[in-house]
């Protein structure tokens, strides 16, 4: 800690010296020089063979990075509580579900409070780093999303399912061609229906449940949505709806992960470490039993 203070003091002194010299550098430039000053210090230490000092400096940089990511003691988490059993609004009007319990357990390991913001699924990725710190929403890792956000280690394997009227004749990938398909806007089910199946009309809904209601009303021929929500939704209309495994339609498997601000390696490492601990100590399996297998 002393070293961190000394480093900060040195940085402040360097900065005031630069200001005194009439430099009109921007805050960003100052930040860069700060980093360079830190690197410079580490190099000098290493050259002098002072390994202890170097290790201290590294620990301090790490400490500073940690503090920056979660410094306010609160992890603000975006979700879309329309995706049971991963997230839904409980009887008290609060977001609950597997993902919510998982991120709360992660917050506990990291010693921060978790605040959940319920928002539209399609807004989650663009809100990371501004309205929310991270997002957990049964979100599939995709290359497109990876252009704007980073992902934690994957925590769940999923696949798209097809919900159909019980008497539907749709059974193969080819049968889906030319059909009217209900999806949740901006999801991987939406991408499959829009991009991968020929001649479809795709009706996009903000909530998966609205797509399912339109299936009941005969406005769409089927709904493509992730396995577990598909099973929950279909079970609410037993006898009327069935949910078929996407493998039957050649849909590939997907992986859920927590979406994080791009480039925030400190936060990514901490969340991955917490996730690993939660898996190792049995908490993860408990959550699967409570929220997913109980469905
Ligand atoms: N797994 C899907 C996706 O990431 C759907 C997620 C959701 O609707 N919450 O697009």
PDB file of C-alpha atoms and ligand atoms in Angstrom:
ATOM      1  CA  UNK A   1       0.000   0.000   0.000  1.00  0.00           C
ATOM      2  CA  UNK A   2       2.891   2.336   0.867  1.00  0.00           C
ATOM      3  CA  UNK A   3       4.397   1.635  -2.498  1.00  0.00           C
ATOM      4  CA  UNK A   4       1.126   2.450  -4.215  1.00  0.00           C
ATOM      5  CA  UNK A   5       1.070   5.787  -2.393  1.00  0.00           C
ATOM      6  CA  UNK A   6       4.647   6.466  -3.364  1.00  0.00           C
ATOM      7  CA  UNK A   7       3.785   5.631  -6.957  1.00  0.00           C
ATOM      8  CA  UNK A   8       0.780   7.921  -6.897  1.00  0.00           C
ATOM      9  CA  UNK A   9       2.837  10.690  -5.344  1.00  0.00           C
ATOM     10  CA  UNK A  10       5.507  10.267  -7.999  1.00  0.00           C
ATOM     11  CA  UNK A  11       2.826  10.380 -10.685  1.00  0.00           C
ATOM     12  CA  UNK A  12       1.251  13.505  -9.237  1.00  0.00           C
ATOM     13  CA  UNK A  13       4.681  15.128  -9.051  1.00  0.00           C
ATOM     14  CA  UNK A  14       5.456  14.182 -12.644  1.00  0.00           C
ATOM     15  CA  UNK A  15       2.109  15.545 -13.745  1.00  0.00           C
ATOM     16  CA  UNK A  16       2.498  18.869 -11.937  1.00  0.00           C
ATOM     17  CA  UNK A  17       5.993  19.168 -13.370  1.00  0.00           C
ATOM     18  CA  UNK A  18       4.576  18.664 -16.849  1.00  0.00           C
ATOM     19  CA  UNK A  19       1.815  21.169 -16.178  1.00  0.00           C
ATOM     20  CA  UNK A  20       4.383  23.638 -14.876  1.00  0.00           C
ATOM     21  CA  UNK A  21       6.305  23.241 -18.142  1.00  0.00           C
ATOM     22  CA  UNK A  22       3.217  24.464 -19.946  1.00  0.00           C
ATOM     23  CA  UNK A  23       2.254  21.104 -21.443  1.00  0.00           C
ATOM     24  CA  UNK A  24      -1.324  21.073 -22.704  1.00  0.00           C
ATOM     25  CA  UNK A  25      -1.707  17.311 -22.542  1.00  0.00           C
ATOM     26  CA  UNK A  26      -5.132  15.724 -22.258  1.00  0.00           C
ATOM     27  CA  UNK A  27      -6.263  13.524 -19.395  1.00  0.00           C
ATOM     28  CA  UNK A  28      -5.824  10.490 -21.632  1.00  0.00           C
ATOM     29  CA  UNK A  29      -2.238  11.442 -22.398  1.00  0.00           C
ATOM     30  CA  UNK A  30      -1.596  11.947 -18.710  1.00  0.00           C
ATOM     31  CA  UNK A  31      -2.998   8.471 -18.095  1.00  0.00           C
ATOM     32  CA  UNK A  32      -0.667   7.020 -20.685  1.00  0.00           C
ATOM     33  CA  UNK A  33       2.303   8.661 -19.091  1.00  0.00           C
ATOM     34  CA  UNK A  34       1.205   7.367 -15.751  1.00  0.00           C
ATOM     35  CA  UNK A  35       1.267   3.842 -17.145  1.00  0.00           C
ATOM     36  CA  UNK A  36       4.638   4.497 -18.725  1.00  0.00           C
ATOM     37  CA  UNK A  37       5.919   5.833 -15.401  1.00  0.00           C
ATOM     38  CA  UNK A  38       4.769   2.625 -13.695  1.00  0.00           C
ATOM     39  CA  UNK A  39       6.398   0.480 -16.353  1.00  0.00           C
ATOM     40  CA  UNK A  40       9.508   2.625 -16.072  1.00  0.00           C
ATOM     41  CA  UNK A  41       9.653   2.091 -12.350  1.00  0.00           C
ATOM     42  CA  UNK A  42       9.282  -1.652 -12.756  1.00  0.00           C
ATOM     43  CA  UNK A  43      12.044  -1.725 -15.328  1.00  0.00           C
ATOM     44  CA  UNK A  44      14.397   0.263 -13.117  1.00  0.00           C
ATOM     45  CA  UNK A  45      13.688  -2.068 -10.220  1.00  0.00           C
ATOM     46  CA  UNK A  46      14.272  -5.139 -12.358  1.00  0.00           C
ATOM     47  CA  UNK A  47      17.542  -3.768 -13.700  1.00  0.00           C
ATOM     48  CA  UNK A  48      18.739  -3.182 -10.173  1.00  0.00           C
ATOM     49  CA  UNK A  49      17.949  -6.833  -9.504  1.00  0.00           C
ATOM     50  CA  UNK A  50      15.496  -5.806  -6.844  1.00  0.00           C
ATOM     51  CA  UNK A  51      13.012  -8.580  -7.387  1.00  0.00           C
ATOM     52  CA  UNK A  52      11.128  -7.924  -4.206  1.00  0.00           C
ATOM     53  CA  UNK A  53      10.408  -4.359  -5.214  1.00  0.00           C
ATOM     54  CA  UNK A  54       9.304  -5.545  -8.625  1.00  0.00           C
ATOM     55  CA  UNK A  55       6.903  -8.078  -7.126  1.00  0.00           C
ATOM     56  CA  UNK A  56       5.527  -5.363  -4.865  1.00  0.00           C
ATOM     57  CA  UNK A  57       5.013  -3.057  -7.810  1.00  0.00           C
ATOM     58  CA  UNK A  58       3.183  -5.775  -9.715  1.00  0.00           C
ATOM     59  CA  UNK A  59       0.947  -6.486  -6.732  1.00  0.00           C
ATOM     60  CA  UNK A  60       0.221  -2.790  -6.430  1.00  0.00           C
ATOM     61  CA  UNK A  61      -0.711  -2.444 -10.076  1.00  0.00           C
ATOM     62  CA  UNK A  62      -2.984  -5.466  -9.661  1.00  0.00           C
ATOM     63  CA  UNK A  63      -4.524  -3.979  -6.534  1.00  0.00           C
ATOM     64  CA  UNK A  64      -5.139  -0.699  -8.329  1.00  0.00           C
ATOM     65  CA  UNK A  65      -6.770  -2.518 -11.245  1.00  0.00           C
ATOM     66  CA  UNK A  66      -9.000  -4.455  -8.866  1.00  0.00           C
ATOM     67  CA  UNK A  67     -10.049  -1.339  -7.075  1.00  0.00           C
ATOM     68  CA  UNK A  68     -10.890   0.400 -10.337  1.00  0.00           C
ATOM     69  CA  UNK A  69     -13.310  -2.290 -11.545  1.00  0.00           C
ATOM     70  CA  UNK A  70     -15.361  -2.742  -8.385  1.00  0.00           C
ATOM     71  CA  UNK A  71     -14.326   0.337  -6.445  1.00  0.00           C
ATOM     72  CA  UNK A  72     -17.834   1.459  -5.483  1.00  0.00           C
ATOM     73  CA  UNK A  73     -18.545  -1.918  -3.861  1.00  0.00           C
ATOM     74  CA  UNK A  74     -21.473  -2.501  -6.203  1.00  0.00           C
ATOM     75  CA  UNK A  75     -21.711  -4.689  -9.275  1.00  0.00           C
ATOM     76  CA  UNK A  76     -24.551  -3.424 -11.456  1.00  0.00           C
ATOM     77  CA  UNK A  77     -25.887  -6.334 -13.476  1.00  0.00           C
ATOM     78  CA  UNK A  78     -28.213  -6.090 -16.454  1.00  0.00           C
ATOM     79  CA  UNK A  79     -30.648  -8.865 -17.251  1.00  0.00           C
ATOM     80  CA  UNK A  80     -33.912  -9.476 -19.088  1.00  0.00           C
ATOM     81  CA  UNK A  81     -36.143 -11.237 -16.580  1.00  0.00           C
ATOM     82  CA  UNK A  82     -38.303 -12.941 -19.236  1.00  0.00           C
ATOM     83  CA  UNK A  83     -36.309 -16.124 -19.659  1.00  0.00           C
ATOM     84  CA  UNK A  84     -37.249 -18.797 -17.128  1.00  0.00           C
ATOM     85  CA  UNK A  85     -35.605 -20.654 -15.436  1.00  0.00           C
ATOM     86  CA  UNK A  86     -32.527 -18.428 -15.925  1.00  0.00           C
ATOM     87  CA  UNK A  87     -34.287 -15.153 -15.100  1.00  0.00           C
ATOM     88  CA  UNK A  88     -37.858 -14.181 -14.338  1.00  0.00           C
ATOM     89  CA  UNK A  89     -39.742 -11.833 -12.040  1.00  0.00           C
ATOM     90  CA  UNK A  90     -40.713 -13.624  -8.818  1.00  0.00           C
ATOM     91  CA  UNK A  91     -43.948 -13.283  -6.815  1.00  0.00           C
ATOM     92  CA  UNK A  92     -42.528 -10.238  -5.007  1.00  0.00           C
ATOM     93  CA  UNK A  93     -41.791  -8.474  -8.278  1.00  0.00           C
ATOM     94  CA  UNK A  94     -38.023  -9.076  -7.953  1.00  0.00           C
ATOM     95  CA  UNK A  95     -35.754 -10.626 -10.621  1.00  0.00           C
ATOM     96  CA  UNK A  96     -34.884 -14.201  -9.669  1.00  0.00           C
ATOM     97  CA  UNK A  97     -33.679 -17.372 -11.383  1.00  0.00           C
ATOM     98  CA  UNK A  98     -30.499 -19.369 -11.964  1.00  0.00           C
ATOM     99  CA  UNK A  99     -28.509 -16.487 -13.459  1.00  0.00           C
ATOM    100  CA  UNK A 100     -29.556 -14.053 -10.727  1.00  0.00           C
ATOM    101  CA  UNK A 101     -28.577 -16.529  -7.993  1.00  0.00           C
ATOM    102  CA  UNK A 102     -25.294 -17.225  -9.800  1.00  0.00           C
ATOM    103  CA  UNK A 103     -24.285 -13.567 -10.128  1.00  0.00           C
ATOM    104  CA  UNK A 104     -25.245 -12.940  -6.489  1.00  0.00           C
ATOM    105  CA  UNK A 105     -22.990 -15.829  -5.447  1.00  0.00           C
ATOM    106  CA  UNK A 106     -20.216 -14.300  -7.573  1.00  0.00           C
ATOM    107  CA  UNK A 107     -20.802 -10.911  -5.895  1.00  0.00           C
ATOM    108  CA  UNK A 108     -20.505 -12.586  -2.502  1.00  0.00           C
ATOM    109  CA  UNK A 109     -17.153 -14.144  -3.440  1.00  0.00           C
ATOM    110  CA  UNK A 110     -15.901 -10.761  -4.657  1.00  0.00           C
ATOM    111  CA  UNK A 111     -17.232  -8.944  -1.598  1.00  0.00           C
ATOM    112  CA  UNK A 112     -19.495  -6.596  -3.554  1.00  0.00           C
ATOM    113  CA  UNK A 113     -23.197  -5.932  -3.526  1.00  0.00           C
ATOM    114  CA  UNK A 114     -25.112  -7.005  -6.643  1.00  0.00           C
ATOM    115  CA  UNK A 115     -27.753  -4.683  -8.056  1.00  0.00           C
ATOM    116  CA  UNK A 116     -29.937  -6.090 -10.833  1.00  0.00           C
ATOM    117  CA  UNK A 117     -31.326  -3.886 -13.609  1.00  0.00           C
ATOM    118  CA  UNK A 118     -34.141  -5.459 -15.610  1.00  0.00           C
ATOM    119  CA  UNK A 119     -34.066  -4.285 -19.230  1.00  0.00           C
ATOM    120  CA  UNK A 120     -34.771  -5.400 -22.806  1.00  0.00           C
ATOM    121  CA  UNK A 121     -32.522  -8.202 -23.998  1.00  0.00           C
ATOM    122  CA  UNK A 122     -31.626  -6.320 -27.176  1.00  0.00           C
ATOM    123  CA  UNK A 123     -30.289  -3.352 -25.110  1.00  0.00           C
ATOM    124  CA  UNK A 124     -27.991  -5.351 -22.831  1.00  0.00           C
ATOM    125  CA  UNK A 125     -24.795  -5.473 -24.889  1.00  0.00           C
ATOM    126  CA  UNK A 126     -24.827  -1.751 -25.733  1.00  0.00           C
ATOM    127  CA  UNK A 127     -25.485  -0.818 -22.072  1.00  0.00           C
ATOM    128  CA  UNK A 128     -22.384  -2.583 -20.721  1.00  0.00           C
ATOM    129  CA  UNK A 129     -19.862  -0.042 -19.457  1.00  0.00           C
ATOM    130  CA  UNK A 130     -22.466   2.722 -19.160  1.00  0.00           C
ATOM    131  CA  UNK A 131     -25.792   1.797 -17.518  1.00  0.00           C
ATOM    132  CA  UNK A 132     -24.565  -1.584 -16.286  1.00  0.00           C
ATOM    133  CA  UNK A 133     -21.212  -3.153 -15.405  1.00  0.00           C
ATOM    134  CA  UNK A 134     -21.977  -6.628 -16.757  1.00  0.00           C
ATOM    135  CA  UNK A 135     -24.902  -8.634 -18.160  1.00  0.00           C
ATOM    136  CA  UNK A 136     -26.149 -12.106 -17.282  1.00  0.00           C
ATOM    137  CA  UNK A 137     -29.133 -13.204 -19.340  1.00  0.00           C
ATOM    138  CA  UNK A 138     -28.667 -16.720 -20.672  1.00  0.00           C
ATOM    139  CA  UNK A 139     -26.535 -14.899 -23.189  1.00  0.00           C
ATOM    140  CA  UNK A 140     -24.851 -16.992 -25.853  1.00  0.00           C
ATOM    141  CA  UNK A 141     -21.250 -16.227 -26.743  1.00  0.00           C
ATOM    142  CA  UNK A 142     -21.258 -15.105 -30.389  1.00  0.00           C
ATOM    143  CA  UNK A 143     -18.519 -13.639 -32.559  1.00  0.00           C
ATOM    144  CA  UNK A 144     -20.658 -10.619 -33.319  1.00  0.00           C
ATOM    145  CA  UNK A 145     -21.166  -9.806 -29.640  1.00  0.00           C
ATOM    146  CA  UNK A 146     -17.465 -10.359 -29.018  1.00  0.00           C
ATOM    147  CA  UNK A 147     -16.777  -7.339 -31.191  1.00  0.00           C
ATOM    148  CA  UNK A 148     -18.319  -5.103 -28.522  1.00  0.00           C
ATOM    149  CA  UNK A 149     -17.982  -7.062 -25.270  1.00  0.00           C
ATOM    150  CA  UNK A 150     -15.829  -9.718 -23.633  1.00  0.00           C
ATOM    151  CA  UNK A 151     -17.271 -12.866 -22.070  1.00  0.00           C
ATOM    152  CA  UNK A 152     -16.476 -14.764 -18.889  1.00  0.00           C
ATOM    153  CA  UNK A 153     -15.763 -18.473 -19.039  1.00  0.00           C
ATOM    154  CA  UNK A 154     -18.874 -20.289 -20.245  1.00  0.00           C
ATOM    155  CA  UNK A 155     -21.146 -21.618 -17.491  1.00  0.00           C
ATOM    156  CA  UNK A 156     -23.917 -23.456 -19.355  1.00  0.00           C
ATOM    157  CA  UNK A 157     -24.412 -25.312 -22.640  1.00  0.00           C
ATOM    158  CA  UNK A 158     -27.615 -24.653 -24.535  1.00  0.00           C
ATOM    159  CA  UNK A 159     -29.351 -25.319 -27.838  1.00  0.00           C
ATOM    160  CA  UNK A 160     -32.303 -23.722 -29.593  1.00  0.00           C
ATOM    161  CA  UNK A 161     -35.607 -25.655 -29.421  1.00  0.00           C
ATOM    162  CA  UNK A 162     -38.656 -25.401 -31.652  1.00  0.00           C
ATOM    163  CA  UNK A 163     -42.043 -24.956 -29.958  1.00  0.00           C
ATOM    164  CA  UNK A 164     -44.913 -26.227 -32.084  1.00  0.00           C
ATOM    165  CA  UNK A 165     -48.645 -26.846 -31.849  1.00  0.00           C
ATOM    166  CA  UNK A 166     -49.020 -30.460 -30.712  1.00  0.00           C
ATOM    167  CA  UNK A 167     -50.565 -31.403 -34.080  1.00  0.00           C
ATOM    168  CA  UNK A 168     -47.930 -29.634 -36.240  1.00  0.00           C
ATOM    169  CA  UNK A 169     -46.315 -31.550 -39.080  1.00  0.00           C
ATOM    170  CA  UNK A 170     -43.032 -29.640 -38.793  1.00  0.00           C
ATOM    171  CA  UNK A 171     -40.293 -32.165 -37.957  1.00  0.00           C
ATOM    172  CA  UNK A 172     -37.134 -31.371 -39.966  1.00  0.00           C
ATOM    173  CA  UNK A 173     -34.970 -28.377 -40.921  1.00  0.00           C
ATOM    174  CA  UNK A 174     -36.563 -28.401 -44.374  1.00  0.00           C
ATOM    175  CA  UNK A 175     -40.072 -28.187 -42.916  1.00  0.00           C
ATOM    176  CA  UNK A 176     -39.146 -24.808 -41.374  1.00  0.00           C
ATOM    177  CA  UNK A 177     -38.504 -23.220 -44.783  1.00  0.00           C
ATOM    178  CA  UNK A 178     -41.086 -20.607 -45.787  1.00  0.00           C
ATOM    179  CA  UNK A 179     -42.714 -20.632 -42.340  1.00  0.00           C
ATOM    180  CA  UNK A 180     -43.718 -17.750 -40.072  1.00  0.00           C
ATOM    181  CA  UNK A 181     -41.491 -18.020 -37.021  1.00  0.00           C
ATOM    182  CA  UNK A 182     -41.804 -16.256 -33.675  1.00  0.00           C
ATOM    183  CA  UNK A 183     -38.580 -15.299 -31.887  1.00  0.00           C
ATOM    184  CA  UNK A 184     -37.300 -13.028 -29.161  1.00  0.00           C
ATOM    185  CA  UNK A 185     -35.709  -9.959 -30.765  1.00  0.00           C
ATOM    186  CA  UNK A 186     -31.918  -9.965 -31.044  1.00  0.00           C
ATOM    187  CA  UNK A 187     -31.429 -13.517 -29.788  1.00  0.00           C
ATOM    188  CA  UNK A 188     -29.644 -16.446 -31.372  1.00  0.00           C
ATOM    189  CA  UNK A 189     -33.091 -17.933 -32.151  1.00  0.00           C
ATOM    190  CA  UNK A 190     -33.803 -14.734 -34.113  1.00  0.00           C
ATOM    191  CA  UNK A 191     -30.484 -15.047 -36.004  1.00  0.00           C
ATOM    192  CA  UNK A 192     -31.202 -18.679 -36.955  1.00  0.00           C
ATOM    193  CA  UNK A 193     -34.752 -17.918 -38.133  1.00  0.00           C
ATOM    194  CA  UNK A 194     -33.652 -14.793 -40.040  1.00  0.00           C
ATOM    195  CA  UNK A 195     -30.298 -15.875 -41.492  1.00  0.00           C
ATOM    196  CA  UNK A 196     -30.165 -19.665 -41.650  1.00  0.00           C
ATOM    197  CA  UNK A 197     -33.605 -20.825 -42.784  1.00  0.00           C
ATOM    198  CA  UNK A 198     -34.827 -20.035 -46.302  1.00  0.00           C
ATOM    199  CA  UNK A 199     -37.860 -17.825 -47.050  1.00  0.00           C
ATOM    200  CA  UNK A 200     -39.024 -17.326 -43.481  1.00  0.00           C
ATOM    201  CA  UNK A 201     -41.218 -14.535 -42.150  1.00  0.00           C
ATOM    202  CA  UNK A 202     -39.786 -13.712 -38.735  1.00  0.00           C
ATOM    203  CA  UNK A 203     -41.986 -12.092 -36.088  1.00  0.00           C
ATOM    204  CA  UNK A 204     -39.743 -10.555 -33.428  1.00  0.00           C
ATOM    205  CA  UNK A 205     -41.031  -9.996 -29.894  1.00  0.00           C
ATOM    206  CA  UNK A 206     -39.405  -8.321 -26.900  1.00  0.00           C
ATOM    207  CA  UNK A 207     -40.574 -11.199 -24.695  1.00  0.00           C
ATOM    208  CA  UNK A 208     -40.414 -14.872 -25.591  1.00  0.00           C
ATOM    209  CA  UNK A 209     -43.740 -15.417 -23.846  1.00  0.00           C
ATOM    210  CA  UNK A 210     -45.443 -13.046 -26.340  1.00  0.00           C
ATOM    211  CA  UNK A 211     -44.151 -15.170 -29.208  1.00  0.00           C
ATOM    212  CA  UNK A 212     -45.587 -18.244 -27.475  1.00  0.00           C
ATOM    213  CA  UNK A 213     -48.959 -16.511 -27.026  1.00  0.00           C
ATOM    214  CA  UNK A 214     -49.018 -15.753 -30.755  1.00  0.00           C
ATOM    215  CA  UNK A 215     -48.295 -19.420 -31.429  1.00  0.00           C
ATOM    216  CA  UNK A 216     -51.348 -20.313 -29.357  1.00  0.00           C
ATOM    217  CA  UNK A 217     -53.352 -17.718 -31.325  1.00  0.00           C
ATOM    218  CA  UNK A 218     -52.146 -19.178 -34.630  1.00  0.00           C
ATOM    219  CA  UNK A 219     -50.251 -16.046 -35.739  1.00  0.00           C
ATOM    220  CA  UNK A 220     -46.947 -17.931 -36.086  1.00  0.00           C
ATOM    221  CA  UNK A 221     -46.217 -21.525 -37.130  1.00  0.00           C
ATOM    222  CA  UNK A 222     -43.574 -22.118 -34.476  1.00  0.00           C
ATOM    223  CA  UNK A 223     -41.300 -20.388 -31.972  1.00  0.00           C
ATOM    224  CA  UNK A 224     -37.520 -20.819 -31.885  1.00  0.00           C
ATOM    225  CA  UNK A 225     -36.107 -20.215 -28.430  1.00  0.00           C
ATOM    226  CA  UNK A 226     -33.487 -21.704 -26.081  1.00  0.00           C
ATOM    227  CA  UNK A 227     -34.107 -25.187 -24.661  1.00  0.00           C
ATOM    228  CA  UNK A 228     -34.934 -24.472 -21.011  1.00  0.00           C
ATOM    229  CA  UNK A 229     -37.318 -21.542 -21.601  1.00  0.00           C
ATOM    230  CA  UNK A 230     -38.913 -23.577 -24.427  1.00  0.00           C
ATOM    231  CA  UNK A 231     -39.600 -26.428 -21.998  1.00  0.00           C
ATOM    232  CA  UNK A 232     -41.013 -24.005 -19.397  1.00  0.00           C
ATOM    233  CA  UNK A 233     -43.261 -22.222 -21.916  1.00  0.00           C
ATOM    234  CA  UNK A 234     -44.484 -25.436 -23.591  1.00  0.00           C
ATOM    235  CA  UNK A 235     -45.290 -26.997 -20.209  1.00  0.00           C
ATOM    236  CA  UNK A 236     -47.643 -24.077 -19.478  1.00  0.00           C
ATOM    237  CA  UNK A 237     -49.756 -25.247 -22.445  1.00  0.00           C
ATOM    238  CA  UNK A 238     -49.537 -29.001 -21.981  1.00  0.00           C
ATOM    239  CA  UNK A 239     -51.496 -30.869 -24.603  1.00  0.00           C
ATOM    240  CA  UNK A 240     -51.528 -27.805 -26.891  1.00  0.00           C
ATOM    241  CA  UNK A 241     -47.791 -27.257 -27.458  1.00  0.00           C
ATOM    242  CA  UNK A 242     -44.699 -29.441 -27.805  1.00  0.00           C
ATOM    243  CA  UNK A 243     -41.009 -28.475 -27.716  1.00  0.00           C
ATOM    244  CA  UNK A 244     -38.603 -30.288 -30.044  1.00  0.00           C
ATOM    245  CA  UNK A 245     -34.819 -30.517 -29.650  1.00  0.00           C
ATOM    246  CA  UNK A 246     -32.957 -28.271 -32.108  1.00  0.00           C
ATOM    247  CA  UNK A 247     -30.592 -31.145 -32.912  1.00  0.00           C
ATOM    248  CA  UNK A 248     -33.509 -32.508 -34.964  1.00  0.00           C
ATOM    249  CA  UNK A 249     -33.303 -29.307 -37.052  1.00  0.00           C
ATOM    250  CA  UNK A 250     -29.475 -29.287 -37.250  1.00  0.00           C
ATOM    251  CA  UNK A 251     -29.079 -26.372 -34.833  1.00  0.00           C
ATOM    252  CA  UNK A 252     -25.648 -26.320 -33.185  1.00  0.00           C
ATOM    253  CA  UNK A 253     -24.942 -26.046 -29.459  1.00  0.00           C
ATOM    254  CA  UNK A 254     -24.350 -22.682 -27.770  1.00  0.00           C
ATOM    255  CA  UNK A 255     -22.650 -21.550 -24.583  1.00  0.00           C
ATOM    256  CA  UNK A 256     -23.892 -19.045 -22.035  1.00  0.00           C
ATOM    257  CA  UNK A 257     -21.452 -16.647 -20.401  1.00  0.00           C
ATOM    258  CA  UNK A 258     -21.467 -13.340 -18.538  1.00  0.00           C
ATOM    259  CA  UNK A 259     -20.915 -10.349 -20.846  1.00  0.00           C
ATOM    260  CA  UNK A 260     -18.273  -7.899 -19.618  1.00  0.00           C
ATOM    261  CA  UNK A 261     -16.827  -4.559 -20.690  1.00  0.00           C
ATOM    262  CA  UNK A 262     -14.414  -5.085 -23.573  1.00  0.00           C
ATOM    263  CA  UNK A 263     -10.794  -5.074 -22.434  1.00  0.00           C
ATOM    264  CA  UNK A 264     -11.504  -5.109 -18.682  1.00  0.00           C
ATOM    265  CA  UNK A 265      -9.202  -8.042 -18.003  1.00  0.00           C
ATOM    266  CA  UNK A 266      -9.097  -7.343 -14.245  1.00  0.00           C
ATOM    267  CA  UNK A 267     -12.866  -7.746 -13.931  1.00  0.00           C
ATOM    268  CA  UNK A 268     -12.903 -10.753 -16.269  1.00  0.00           C
ATOM    269  CA  UNK A 269     -10.224 -12.495 -14.207  1.00  0.00           C
ATOM    270  CA  UNK A 270     -12.024 -11.815 -10.940  1.00  0.00           C
ATOM    271  CA  UNK A 271     -15.365 -13.051 -12.242  1.00  0.00           C
ATOM    272  CA  UNK A 272     -13.760 -16.174 -13.709  1.00  0.00           C
ATOM    273  CA  UNK A 273     -11.955 -16.866 -10.434  1.00  0.00           C
ATOM    274  CA  UNK A 274     -15.219 -16.500  -8.483  1.00  0.00           C
ATOM    275  CA  UNK A 275     -17.028 -18.747 -10.984  1.00  0.00           C
ATOM    276  CA  UNK A 276     -14.332 -21.384 -10.601  1.00  0.00           C
ATOM    277  CA  UNK A 277     -14.670 -21.280  -6.813  1.00  0.00           C
ATOM    278  CA  UNK A 278     -18.456 -21.562  -7.052  1.00  0.00           C
ATOM    279  CA  UNK A 279     -18.063 -24.648  -9.244  1.00  0.00           C
ATOM    280  CA  UNK A 280     -15.424 -26.186  -6.976  1.00  0.00           C
ATOM    281  CA  UNK A 281     -17.326 -25.703  -3.710  1.00  0.00           C
ATOM    282  CA  UNK A 282     -20.586 -27.229  -4.948  1.00  0.00           C
ATOM    283  CA  UNK A 283     -22.611 -23.985  -5.062  1.00  0.00           C
ATOM    284  CA  UNK A 284     -23.013 -24.229  -8.841  1.00  0.00           C
ATOM    285  CA  UNK A 285     -24.484 -27.743  -8.711  1.00  0.00           C
ATOM    286  CA  UNK A 286     -26.860 -26.643  -5.955  1.00  0.00           C
ATOM    287  CA  UNK A 287     -28.122 -23.805  -8.148  1.00  0.00           C
ATOM    288  CA  UNK A 288     -28.614 -26.171 -11.089  1.00  0.00           C
ATOM    289  CA  UNK A 289     -30.685 -28.463  -8.834  1.00  0.00           C
ATOM    290  CA  UNK A 290     -32.730 -25.618  -7.366  1.00  0.00           C
ATOM    291  CA  UNK A 291     -33.468 -23.630 -10.493  1.00  0.00           C
ATOM    292  CA  UNK A 292     -33.037 -25.853 -13.554  1.00  0.00           C
ATOM    293  CA  UNK A 293     -33.621 -29.477 -12.621  1.00  0.00           C
ATOM    294  CA  UNK A 294     -36.593 -28.576 -10.400  1.00  0.00           C
ATOM    295  CA  UNK A 295     -38.445 -27.187 -13.444  1.00  0.00           C
TER     296      UNK A 295
HETATM  297  N1  LIG B   1     -29.283 -17.476 -25.649  1.00  0.00           N
HETATM  298  C1  LIG B   1     -29.985 -16.549 -26.468  1.00  0.00           C
HETATM  299  C2  LIG B   1     -29.092 -15.429 -26.901  1.00  0.00           C
HETATM  300  O1  LIG B   1     -28.096 -15.188 -26.305  1.00  0.00           O
HETATM  301  C3  LIG B   1     -31.251 -15.993 -25.814  1.00  0.00           C
HETATM  302  C4  LIG B   1     -31.022 -15.242 -24.557  1.00  0.00           C
HETATM  303  C5  LIG B   1     -32.270 -14.586 -23.983  1.00  0.00           C
HETATM  304  O2  LIG B   1     -33.288 -14.467 -24.639  1.00  0.00           O
HETATM  305  N2  LIG B   1     -32.205 -14.132 -22.767  1.00  0.00           N
HETATM  306  O3  LIG B   1     -29.361 -14.761 -27.848  1.00  0.00           O
END
